[in-house]
Coordinates of C-alpha atoms and ligand atoms in Angstrom, one line a residue:
Chain Y
P38 CA -138.2 -35.8 66.3
V39 CA -136.6 -33.9 69.3
V40 CA -139.4 -32.3 71.7
L41 CA -137.8 -29.9 74.4
H42 CA -140.8 -29.7 77.6
G43 CA -139.6 -26.5 80.2
V44 CA -136.1 -27.5 79.6
G45 CA -134.0 -25.7 82.0
K46 CA -129.9 -25.6 83.1
R47 CA -127.9 -23.7 85.8
Y48 CA -123.7 -23.8 86.2
R49 CA -122.8 -23.5 90.0
L50 CA -120.4 -20.8 90.4
G51 CA -119.0 -20.2 93.8
Q52 CA -122.3 -19.5 96.1
V53 CA -124.2 -18.7 92.6
D54 CA -125.6 -20.4 89.9
I55 CA -125.5 -19.8 86.7
P56 CA -128.9 -19.6 84.3
A57 CA -127.3 -21.0 81.4
L58 CA -130.3 -22.2 79.7
T59 CA -134.6 -21.4 81.4
G60 CA -137.8 -22.5 80.4
I61 CA -136.9 -24.0 76.8
D62 CA -139.9 -25.0 74.7
L63 CA -138.6 -26.3 71.9
E64 CA -139.6 -29.2 68.6
I65 CA -136.7 -30.0 66.0
H66 CA -138.9 -31.2 63.2
P67 CA -137.5 -34.4 61.7
N68 CA -135.8 -34.2 58.5
R69 CA -135.0 -30.2 58.1
F70 CA -131.8 -28.1 58.7
T71 CA -132.4 -26.6 62.3
V72 CA -130.3 -23.7 63.2
L73 CA -129.7 -22.1 67.0
S74 CA -129.1 -18.6 66.1
G75 CA -127.7 -16.6 69.1
P76 CA -124.7 -14.3 70.2
S77 CA -121.2 -15.8 72.0
G78 CA -122.6 -17.0 75.7
S79 CA -126.4 -17.1 74.8
G80 CA -126.3 -20.7 75.5
K81 CA -126.4 -22.6 72.1
T82 CA -123.5 -25.0 73.2
T83 CA -125.3 -25.7 76.2
L84 CA -128.7 -26.3 74.5
L85 CA -127.2 -29.2 71.6
N86 CA -125.0 -31.1 74.4
L87 CA -128.8 -31.7 76.0
I88 CA -130.4 -32.8 72.6
G89 CA -127.9 -35.0 71.9
G90 CA -128.1 -36.3 75.8
I91 CA -123.9 -35.2 76.3
D92 CA -125.6 -33.4 79.3
R93 CA -129.0 -33.9 81.5
P94 CA -130.5 -30.7 82.4
D95 CA -131.5 -30.0 85.6
D96 CA -135.1 -28.7 84.9
G97 CA -137.6 -30.4 82.1
R98 CA -137.9 -33.1 79.8
V99 CA -135.5 -33.8 76.1
V100 CA -137.8 -36.4 74.2
I101 CA -136.3 -38.2 71.1
D102 CA -138.3 -40.4 68.9
G103 CA -140.4 -40.8 72.1
Q104 CA -137.9 -41.3 74.2
D105 CA -137.5 -39.8 77.5
L106 CA -133.8 -39.3 78.0
A107 CA -134.6 -39.4 81.6
Q108 CA -135.2 -42.9 81.8
L109 CA -132.3 -44.1 80.1
D110 CA -129.5 -44.6 82.3
D111 CA -125.9 -43.6 81.4
D112 CA -125.0 -47.2 79.8
A113 CA -128.4 -47.0 77.9
L114 CA -128.3 -43.2 77.1
S115 CA -124.8 -43.7 75.3
D116 CA -125.8 -46.7 73.5
F117 CA -129.0 -45.0 71.9
R118 CA -126.6 -41.7 71.5
A119 CA -123.8 -44.2 69.2
R120 CA -126.3 -45.8 67.1
R121 CA -128.5 -42.6 66.3
L122 CA -126.7 -39.6 66.9
G123 CA -123.7 -38.4 65.1
F124 CA -121.9 -35.1 67.1
V125 CA -119.6 -32.5 65.6
F126 CA -118.3 -30.7 68.9
Q127 CA -117.2 -26.8 69.3
N128 CA -113.3 -28.0 70.2
F129 CA -111.2 -31.6 70.8
N130 CA -112.9 -33.8 68.5
L131 CA -110.8 -35.8 67.3
L132 CA -108.8 -38.4 69.0
P133 CA -105.1 -37.5 68.7
V134 CA -103.7 -40.6 68.7
L135 CA -106.0 -41.8 65.5
T136 CA -105.3 -41.1 62.3
A137 CA -107.9 -38.9 60.4
F138 CA -108.8 -41.8 58.1
E139 CA -109.5 -43.9 61.4
N140 CA -110.9 -40.9 63.4
V141 CA -113.9 -40.9 61.2
E142 CA -114.0 -44.9 61.3
Y143 CA -114.3 -44.9 64.7
P144 CA -118.6 -44.7 64.8
L145 CA -118.4 -47.9 61.6
L146 CA -116.5 -50.3 64.8
L147 CA -119.5 -49.8 66.5
T148 CA -122.1 -50.5 64.3
G149 CA -120.5 -54.2 63.1
A150 CA -119.6 -52.8 59.5
A151 CA -117.4 -55.5 57.8
K152 CA -113.4 -53.5 57.1
P153 CA -113.7 -53.7 53.3
E154 CA -117.5 -51.8 54.0
R155 CA -116.1 -49.2 56.3
R156 CA -112.6 -48.3 53.8
R157 CA -115.5 -47.6 51.5
R158 CA -117.4 -45.2 53.5
V159 CA -114.6 -43.7 54.8
D160 CA -113.0 -43.1 51.8
E161 CA -116.3 -41.9 50.3
L162 CA -116.4 -39.3 53.3
L163 CA -112.9 -38.0 53.0
S164 CA -113.3 -36.6 49.4
A165 CA -116.6 -35.6 50.3
V166 CA -114.9 -33.5 52.8
G167 CA -111.7 -32.9 50.5
L168 CA -109.1 -34.5 52.1
A169 CA -108.5 -37.8 50.9
D170 CA -104.9 -37.0 50.5
K171 CA -104.4 -36.6 54.5
A172 CA -105.8 -39.8 55.4
A173 CA -102.8 -41.1 57.5
S174 CA -102.2 -37.7 58.7
R175 CA -102.6 -37.2 62.6
P176 CA -104.4 -34.3 64.0
N177 CA -101.9 -32.5 65.1
Q178 CA -100.4 -32.4 61.1
L179 CA -103.8 -31.0 60.2
S180 CA -104.7 -27.1 60.0
G181 CA -108.0 -25.9 62.1
G182 CA -109.9 -26.3 59.0
Q183 CA -109.3 -29.6 57.8
R184 CA -109.4 -31.3 61.6
Q185 CA -113.1 -29.7 61.6
R186 CA -113.6 -31.1 58.3
V187 CA -112.6 -34.6 59.5
A188 CA -115.1 -33.9 62.4
I189 CA -117.6 -33.6 60.5
A190 CA -117.2 -36.6 57.8
R191 CA -116.8 -38.8 61.7
A192 CA -120.3 -37.1 62.7
L193 CA -122.1 -38.8 59.5
A194 CA -120.2 -41.8 59.3
T195 CA -122.7 -43.8 60.3
S196 CA -125.8 -41.9 58.5
P197 CA -127.1 -41.0 61.5
R198 CA -130.7 -40.3 62.4
L199 CA -130.0 -36.6 63.6
V200 CA -126.5 -34.8 63.4
L201 CA -125.5 -32.2 66.0
A202 CA -123.3 -29.8 64.9
D203 CA -121.8 -27.1 66.9
E204 CA -120.4 -24.3 64.7
P205 CA -119.3 -26.6 61.8
T206 CA -118.4 -24.0 59.0
A207 CA -116.0 -21.9 62.1
N208 CA -112.6 -22.0 61.2
L209 CA -113.0 -22.6 57.1
D210 CA -113.7 -20.2 54.4
S211 CA -116.8 -20.0 52.7
H212 CA -116.3 -21.9 49.8
T213 CA -115.2 -25.4 51.5
G214 CA -117.9 -24.0 54.2
A215 CA -120.6 -23.9 51.1
A216 CA -119.6 -27.5 50.0
I217 CA -120.2 -28.7 53.6
L218 CA -123.2 -27.4 53.8
A219 CA -123.7 -29.3 50.4
L220 CA -122.9 -31.8 51.5
M221 CA -125.3 -32.3 54.8
R222 CA -128.0 -31.0 52.3
Q223 CA -127.4 -34.0 50.1
M224 CA -127.4 -36.4 53.5
Q225 CA -130.7 -35.0 55.0
R226 CA -132.0 -35.7 51.7
D227 CA -130.4 -39.1 51.1
Y228 CA -130.8 -40.6 54.6
Q229 CA -134.0 -39.0 56.1
A230 CA -131.5 -37.2 58.4
S231 CA -132.0 -34.2 61.0
F232 CA -129.6 -31.3 61.5
V233 CA -129.4 -28.9 64.2
F234 CA -126.6 -26.9 63.6
S235 CA -125.5 -23.7 66.0
S236 CA -123.6 -21.1 64.1
H237 CA -122.6 -17.3 63.8
D238 CA -122.2 -17.9 59.8
P239 CA -124.5 -15.7 57.7
Q240 CA -124.2 -19.0 55.3
V241 CA -125.7 -21.6 57.7
L242 CA -128.3 -19.9 58.6
A243 CA -129.5 -18.7 54.9
Q244 CA -129.5 -22.9 54.5
A245 CA -132.1 -23.4 57.6
D246 CA -135.0 -24.5 57.4
D247 CA -135.8 -23.5 61.0
A248 CA -134.0 -21.1 62.6
V249 CA -133.9 -20.7 66.7
H250 CA -132.9 -17.3 67.7
I251 CA -131.5 -17.8 71.4
R252 CA -130.7 -14.7 73.9
D253 CA -129.3 -14.8 77.5
G254 CA -130.0 -18.8 77.9
V255 CA -134.1 -18.1 76.3
I256 CA -135.4 -18.4 73.0
T257 CA -137.1 -15.5 72.0
R258 CA -138.3 -16.1 67.9
V259 CA -138.7 -19.2 66.1
V260 CA -138.8 -19.4 62.4
R261 CA -140.2 -21.8 60.4
N262 CA -140.0 -22.0 56.5
L263 CA -143.3 -23.6 55.5
Q264 CA -142.7 -23.7 51.3
G265 CA -140.6 -26.7 50.1
Chain F
P247 CA -91.6 -3.6 60.8
V248 CA -91.8 -6.9 59.2
V249 CA -89.9 -8.7 56.0
L250 CA -89.6 -11.6 54.9
H251 CA -87.0 -13.0 52.8
G252 CA -87.5 -16.5 50.9
V253 CA -89.3 -17.9 53.6
G254 CA -90.3 -21.6 53.7
K255 CA -91.5 -24.6 55.6
R256 CA -92.1 -27.9 54.9
Y257 CA -93.3 -30.5 57.5
R258 CA -92.0 -34.2 57.5
L259 CA -94.9 -36.7 57.0
G260 CA -92.7 -40.4 57.0
Q261 CA -90.3 -40.1 53.8
V262 CA -92.5 -37.0 52.5
D263 CA -92.1 -33.5 53.0
I264 CA -95.3 -31.6 52.9
P265 CA -94.7 -27.8 51.7
A266 CA -96.7 -25.6 54.3
L267 CA -95.1 -21.7 52.7
T268 CA -93.0 -21.6 49.9
G269 CA -90.3 -18.7 49.0
I270 CA -92.0 -16.3 50.8
D271 CA -91.6 -12.8 50.5
L272 CA -93.5 -10.6 52.1
E273 CA -93.5 -6.8 53.9
I274 CA -96.1 -6.3 56.9
H275 CA -96.4 -2.5 56.8
P276 CA -96.4 -1.1 60.3
N277 CA -99.2 0.8 62.1
R278 CA -102.6 -1.1 59.8
F279 CA -104.8 -3.7 59.9
T280 CA -103.4 -6.9 57.4
V281 CA -105.3 -9.8 56.6
L282 CA -104.0 -12.6 55.6
S283 CA -106.7 -14.6 53.5
G284 CA -106.8 -18.2 52.0
P285 CA -108.6 -21.4 52.1
S286 CA -108.1 -23.7 55.1
G287 CA -104.6 -25.6 54.9
S288 CA -103.5 -22.4 52.6
G289 CA -100.6 -21.3 55.1
K290 CA -102.0 -19.4 57.2
T291 CA -101.4 -20.1 60.9
T292 CA -97.3 -21.3 59.2
L293 CA -97.0 -17.9 58.2
L294 CA -97.9 -16.1 61.8
N295 CA -96.5 -18.5 63.8
L296 CA -93.1 -17.2 61.3
I297 CA -94.1 -13.9 61.5
G298 CA -94.0 -14.3 65.6
G299 CA -91.3 -16.6 66.6
I300 CA -92.8 -19.2 67.6
D301 CA -91.5 -21.4 64.9
R302 CA -88.7 -20.7 62.7
P303 CA -88.5 -21.5 59.3
D304 CA -86.9 -24.2 57.1
D305 CA -85.5 -21.1 54.3
G306 CA -85.3 -17.7 54.0
R307 CA -84.7 -15.4 56.7
V308 CA -87.8 -13.5 59.1
V309 CA -87.0 -9.6 59.9
I310 CA -88.6 -7.3 62.9
D311 CA -87.8 -4.0 63.4
G312 CA -83.9 -4.8 61.5
Q313 CA -83.9 -7.5 64.1
D314 CA -83.5 -11.1 61.6
L315 CA -84.5 -13.8 64.6
A316 CA -82.2 -16.3 63.2
Q317 CA -79.8 -13.9 64.9
L318 CA -81.7 -14.8 68.5
D319 CA -81.3 -18.0 70.9
D320 CA -84.9 -19.8 72.1
D321 CA -84.1 -17.7 75.1
A322 CA -83.7 -14.2 73.1
L323 CA -86.4 -14.8 71.2
S324 CA -88.7 -15.8 73.8
D325 CA -87.9 -12.4 75.8
F326 CA -88.0 -10.6 72.2
R327 CA -91.8 -12.0 71.7
A328 CA -92.6 -11.5 75.3
R329 CA -91.7 -7.7 75.4
R330 CA -93.0 -7.0 71.3
L331 CA -95.9 -9.0 70.8
G332 CA -99.6 -10.3 71.1
F333 CA -100.7 -13.4 70.6
V334 CA -104.3 -15.0 70.1
F335 CA -103.4 -18.2 69.1
Q336 CA -106.4 -20.6 66.2
N337 CA -106.2 -23.0 69.4
F338 CA -105.4 -23.6 73.4
N339 CA -104.8 -19.8 74.1
L340 CA -105.5 -19.5 77.7
L341 CA -104.3 -21.1 80.6
P342 CA -107.3 -23.6 82.2
V343 CA -106.0 -23.4 85.9
L344 CA -106.0 -19.3 85.8
T345 CA -109.6 -17.4 85.6
A346 CA -110.2 -14.7 83.1
F347 CA -108.7 -11.9 85.1
E348 CA -105.6 -13.9 85.5
N349 CA -105.7 -15.1 82.1
V350 CA -105.5 -11.3 80.6
E351 CA -103.1 -10.3 83.5
Y352 CA -100.2 -12.6 82.8
P353 CA -98.5 -11.0 80.5
L354 CA -98.3 -7.9 82.6
L355 CA -96.7 -9.6 85.3
L356 CA -93.4 -10.1 82.9
T357 CA -93.1 -6.4 82.1
G358 CA -93.1 -5.3 86.0
A359 CA -96.3 -3.2 86.2
A360 CA -97.4 -3.0 89.6
K361 CA -101.1 -4.5 91.3
P362 CA -102.9 -1.5 91.1
E363 CA -102.1 -0.5 87.3
R364 CA -102.6 -4.3 86.4
R365 CA -105.7 -4.4 87.8
R366 CA -106.6 -1.5 86.3
R367 CA -105.1 -2.3 83.0
V368 CA -106.8 -5.6 82.8
D369 CA -110.8 -4.1 83.8
E370 CA -110.0 -2.0 81.4
L371 CA -109.3 -4.8 79.2
L372 CA -112.5 -7.3 80.4
S373 CA -114.9 -4.5 79.5
A374 CA -113.6 -3.7 76.8
V375 CA -114.3 -7.6 75.3
G376 CA -118.0 -7.6 77.6
L377 CA -116.7 -9.9 80.4
A378 CA -116.3 -8.0 83.0
D379 CA -118.5 -10.3 85.0
K380 CA -116.6 -13.6 84.2
A381 CA -113.2 -11.7 85.5
A382 CA -114.0 -14.5 88.0
S383 CA -114.4 -18.1 85.9
R384 CA -111.9 -20.3 84.7
P385 CA -112.2 -21.1 81.0
N386 CA -114.5 -24.4 81.3
Q387 CA -116.8 -22.2 82.8
L388 CA -116.9 -20.2 79.6
S389 CA -118.6 -20.1 76.3
G390 CA -116.3 -21.2 72.5
G391 CA -116.5 -17.6 72.0
Q392 CA -115.6 -15.8 75.2
R393 CA -112.3 -17.6 75.7
Q394 CA -111.9 -15.8 72.4
R395 CA -112.9 -12.9 73.7
V396 CA -110.3 -13.5 76.7
A397 CA -107.6 -14.3 74.5
I398 CA -108.0 -11.0 72.9
A399 CA -108.3 -9.1 75.6
R400 CA -105.0 -10.5 76.8
A401 CA -103.0 -9.9 73.8
L402 CA -103.8 -6.3 73.8
A403 CA -102.7 -6.6 77.9
T404 CA -99.1 -4.8 77.5
S405 CA -100.0 -2.7 74.1
P406 CA -97.8 -4.6 72.0
R407 CA -96.1 -3.0 68.7
L408 CA -97.4 -5.8 67.3
V409 CA -100.2 -8.6 67.7
L410 CA -100.6 -11.5 65.9
A411 CA -104.4 -13.2 65.5
D412 CA -105.2 -16.5 63.8
E413 CA -108.9 -16.4 63.3
P414 CA -110.0 -13.6 66.3
T415 CA -113.5 -13.7 65.5
A416 CA -114.5 -17.2 64.5
N417 CA -117.0 -18.4 66.8
L418 CA -117.8 -14.1 67.4
D419 CA -121.3 -13.5 66.3
S420 CA -121.0 -11.1 64.0
H421 CA -122.1 -8.0 66.7
T422 CA -119.1 -9.2 68.7
G423 CA -116.6 -9.3 66.3
A424 CA -117.4 -6.1 64.7
A425 CA -117.3 -4.9 68.4
I426 CA -113.5 -6.5 68.6
L427 CA -112.4 -5.6 65.6
A428 CA -113.6 -1.7 66.5
L429 CA -111.4 -2.4 69.6
M430 CA -108.4 -3.4 67.8
R431 CA -108.8 -0.3 65.5
Q432 CA -108.5 2.3 68.2
M433 CA -105.2 0.1 69.8
Q434 CA -103.9 0.3 66.4
R435 CA -104.5 3.9 66.6
D436 CA -103.7 4.9 70.3
Y437 CA -100.6 2.8 70.3
Q438 CA -99.8 3.1 66.7
A439 CA -99.7 -1.1 66.7
S440 CA -99.2 -3.3 63.8
F441 CA -102.0 -5.9 63.7
V442 CA -101.9 -9.2 61.2
F443 CA -104.6 -11.3 61.2
S444 CA -105.6 -14.5 59.6
S445 CA -109.3 -14.9 58.8
H446 CA -112.1 -16.2 56.9
D447 CA -114.0 -13.3 58.4
P448 CA -115.4 -11.4 54.9
Q449 CA -115.6 -8.4 57.7
V450 CA -112.3 -8.4 58.8
L451 CA -110.9 -8.6 55.1
A452 CA -113.7 -5.6 54.8
Q453 CA -111.6 -3.9 57.2
A454 CA -107.9 -4.9 56.5
D455 CA -105.7 -1.5 55.2
D456 CA -103.7 -4.6 53.4
A457 CA -105.0 -7.7 52.5
V458 CA -102.1 -11.3 51.3
H459 CA -103.9 -13.5 49.5
I460 CA -101.8 -17.0 50.0
R461 CA -103.2 -20.6 48.9
D462 CA -101.1 -23.6 48.7
G463 CA -98.3 -22.4 50.9
V464 CA -97.9 -19.8 48.1
I465 CA -99.0 -15.7 48.1
T466 CA -101.1 -15.2 44.9
R467 CA -102.0 -11.5 45.6
V468 CA -101.4 -8.8 47.4
V469 CA -104.0 -5.7 47.7
R470 CA -102.8 -2.5 49.3
N471 CA -105.5 -0.1 50.3
L472 CA -103.2 2.9 49.4
Q473 CA -106.0 6.0 50.7
G474 CA -106.2 7.5 54.5
Ligands
ATP546 N1 -97.3 -29.9 62.2 C1 -97.5 -30.5 61.2 N2 -96.5 -31.7 60.6 C2 -98.1 -31.8 59.0 N3 -98.0 -31.2 58.5 C3 -98.3 -29.9 58.8 C4 -98.6 -29.4 60.2 N4 -99.1 -28.4 60.7 C5 -99.8 -27.9 59.5 N5 -99.6 -28.6 58.4 C6 -100.2 -28.8 57.0 O1 -99.2 -27.3 56.6 C7 -100.6 -27.0 56.1 C8 -100.9 -25.8 56.2 O2 -101.6 -25.3 58.0 P1 -102.0 -24.5 58.6 O3 -102.2 -24.7 59.2 O4 -100.8 -23.4 58.3 O5 -103.0 -23.8 57.8 P2 -104.3 -23.0 57.2 O6 -104.3 -21.4 56.3 O7 -104.3 -21.7 59.4 O8 -105.4 -23.5 57.5 P3 -107.0 -22.9 58.2 O9 -107.3 -22.1 57.7 O10 -107.6 -24.9 58.1 O11 -106.8 -22.7 59.9 C9 -101.5 -27.7 55.8 O12 -101.6 -28.6 54.7 C10 -101.5 -29.4 57.0 O13 -101.7 -30.2 56.8
ATP547 N1 -119.6 -25.7 82.9 C1 -119.9 -24.3 82.7 N2 -119.7 -23.7 84.3 C2 -120.3 -22.8 84.0 N3 -120.9 -21.6 83.1 C3 -120.9 -22.1 82.3 C4 -120.3 -23.7 81.8 N4 -120.2 -23.7 80.6 C5 -120.8 -23.0 79.9 N5 -121.7 -21.5 81.1 C6 -122.2 -20.8 80.7 O1 -123.4 -21.0 80.5 C7 -123.6 -19.8 79.8 C8 -124.1 -20.3 78.0 O2 -122.5 -21.2 77.6 P1 -122.6 -21.4 76.0 O3 -121.5 -22.5 75.7 O4 -124.0 -22.8 76.5 O5 -122.7 -20.4 75.3 P2 -122.8 -20.6 73.2 O6 -123.8 -19.8 72.8 O7 -122.1 -22.0 72.6 O8 -121.5 -19.6 73.2 P3 -120.4 -19.1 71.9 O9 -120.8 -19.1 70.7 O10 -119.9 -18.7 72.7 O11 -119.8 -20.7 72.0 C9 -122.6 -18.6 79.3 O12 -122.6 -17.5 80.3 C10 -121.4 -19.8 79.6 O13 -120.2 -19.1 80.7
MG548 MG1 -121.2 -22.1 71.9
MG549 MG1 -105.9 -22.2 60.4

């Protein structure tokens, strides 16, 4: 559902342009786990932000379900994202003034679901990430990994068609990480959702249906697993 | 050089106390890599903060090189930390208004080293973590892993006797993580330093001289490697 044509992104540093991404041609296949793999600083977060419409490219086009994101003004893009996407960011995922429950509930407020239905959904997700007992806690009362699990629950709240997760299992022990991946795999089957992860975790790469290898802002290799 | 006697830490949540650590008796042996291993929420960050004097226990005593930290008032404790310890935090490591160079230089300003000596040391450390070309960048211009590498360089700046690192290789690809561990191992030999890491990274655990397994705020097992 996602196609990138000749996408480029640069950051200005004084007199110089840092090429964060160059000439990206990429197709994200639907209903699969796609993993962006590459060294620190290679451009994974930048690429995720462009796919998710969090940022706009300097060159090329990002097209999701036939919609060229460049045709949407900021309000329309924001609305498009809220309805179709779920995000786990690398930093600053949660609203510090809200509890874990309220953070996970937040995307559901935008969809018009009634309170009893929201409560049921949030409780289900918090249990799935092992944090039912932390529903009333605020982010500053949670460990690094616990915050990440709340962020993952929130990203899945509206059962979005496309979930973008930046290093979702960083700060998680392998046991919790495996449980999170299994949850996302279940979501992918139940809701026909697509997942795009950036990750350094070999456990995540092992679970990938497709792997996009990126280095110094260019794609070096794409591996598609064709069975199953 | 570090001994904990009956250390406990609780967090107050409304009417209830959350026991983050209970009955911790632990000896950190000098000049070794000690790894704190345990699931998300088990108490690793809390324990590191107590060892480093960033926080004070509710029960028990923390003794570093014979100094009971409870005998030091906040100013004396702050001074003790600045001279002897190096830290890599799980979050918010760097000062956003300073460049990578200035962030790494900062601890050296407190030791009275002259500018040419500071410059030499900072350049050496930035090269060692692979970020010589990012010396003039600010944290918001760096990727997650790049910020972490700057934080590691900063923790090593004053060649401290004790380095505490919370998840130092999270957000780093395995190649960069291995390079960072090798750098720390070199520091440990050259400067007779002790390293205490919390980590979920099997690569870090494999490098450990001693492993402290923690679960639900208690130590379940300590493994000392006695050869070499
Ligand atoms: N400021 C706080 N207020 C209340 N509870 C807290 C606070 N900080 C930590 N806790 C709780 O103490 C427990 C231990 O937290 P800690 O951050 O030490 O875990 P951790 O082992 O570092 O986890 P992770 O691997 O996820 O970083 C957790 O249950 C956490 O919710
Ligand atoms: N706001 C910015 N200003 C300037 N340069 C930036 C900015 N954001 C990112 N960069 C640069 O773009 C490059 C790619 O960064 P990006 O965050 O996409 O990497 P990454 O693959 O996610 O790395 P990591 O695995 O460390 O998170 C890096 O060289 C980084 O320094
Ligand atoms: Mg990143
Ligand atoms: Mg922690």
